[in-house]
Amino acid sequence: KDTLVAIALALKLKIQEIEPLLLKLGYCLSGDYSRDIILKACIENKVDVGDTNILLKKYNQKTLNNK
């Protein structure tokens, strides 16, 4: 999931482009989890991977590179 989200962020894909791919792999970006809400917002706002990780870390969430 994280790899696909990182690729989506790097390629500036739209959320409508990434969600079907996530679903095919058995994942989704749920509105029930803080981390997924942050990831979805970053994709929608075309935030880069580095800034997404900073934001995840700020909210005590696992970063995309697990650091």
Coordinates of C-alpha atoms in Angstrom, one line a residue:
K1 CA 0.0 0.0 0.0
D2 CA 2.7 2.4 1.0
T3 CA 4.7 1.8 -2.1
L4 CA 1.7 2.5 -4.3
V5 CA 0.9 5.6 -2.4
A6 CA 4.5 6.8 -2.7
I7 CA 4.4 6.2 -6.5
A8 CA 1.0 8.0 -6.7
L9 CA 2.5 11.0 -4.9
A10 CA 5.6 11.0 -7.1
L11 CA 3.6 10.9 -10.3
K12 CA 1.0 13.4 -9.0
L13 CA -1.8 11.0 -9.7
K14 CA -5.4 11.9 -8.9
I15 CA -7.2 10.1 -6.1
Q16 CA -9.5 8.6 -8.7
E17 CA -6.6 7.0 -10.4
I18 CA -5.0 5.5 -7.3
E19 CA -8.1 4.2 -5.5
P20 CA -9.0 1.5 -8.1
L21 CA -5.4 0.3 -8.0
L22 CA -5.5 0.0 -4.2
L23 CA -8.8 -1.8 -4.3
K24 CA -7.3 -4.4 -6.8
L25 CA -4.6 -5.1 -4.3
G26 CA -7.0 -5.4 -1.4
Y27 CA -6.4 -2.0 0.1
C28 CA -8.2 1.3 0.5
L29 CA -7.7 4.8 1.9
S30 CA -10.3 4.7 4.7
G31 CA -11.8 7.8 6.2
D32 CA -11.7 6.0 9.6
Y33 CA -8.0 6.1 10.1
S34 CA -5.9 9.3 10.7
R35 CA -3.0 8.0 8.5
D36 CA -5.3 7.3 5.6
I37 CA -7.0 10.7 5.9
I38 CA -3.5 12.3 5.8
L39 CA -2.4 10.2 2.8
K40 CA -5.6 10.9 0.9
A41 CA -5.3 14.7 1.5
C42 CA -1.7 14.6 0.4
I43 CA -2.6 12.9 -2.8
E44 CA -5.5 15.3 -3.5
N45 CA -3.2 18.3 -2.8
K46 CA -0.3 16.9 -4.8
V47 CA 2.1 17.0 -1.8
D48 CA 5.4 15.3 -2.5
V49 CA 6.6 12.2 -0.7
G50 CA 9.1 14.0 1.5
D51 CA 6.5 16.6 2.8
T52 CA 4.0 13.8 3.2
N53 CA 6.4 11.9 5.5
I54 CA 7.0 15.1 7.5
L55 CA 3.3 15.5 7.9
L56 CA 2.8 11.9 8.9
K57 CA 5.6 12.2 11.5
K58 CA 4.1 15.4 12.9
Y59 CA 0.9 13.4 13.7
N60 CA 2.8 10.4 15.1
Q61 CA 1.9 8.2 12.1
K62 CA 4.1 5.7 10.4
T63 CA 5.9 7.3 7.4
L64 CA 5.9 5.9 3.9
N65 CA 9.4 4.7 4.3
N66 CA 8.8 3.2 7.8
K67 CA 11.2 5.6 9.6

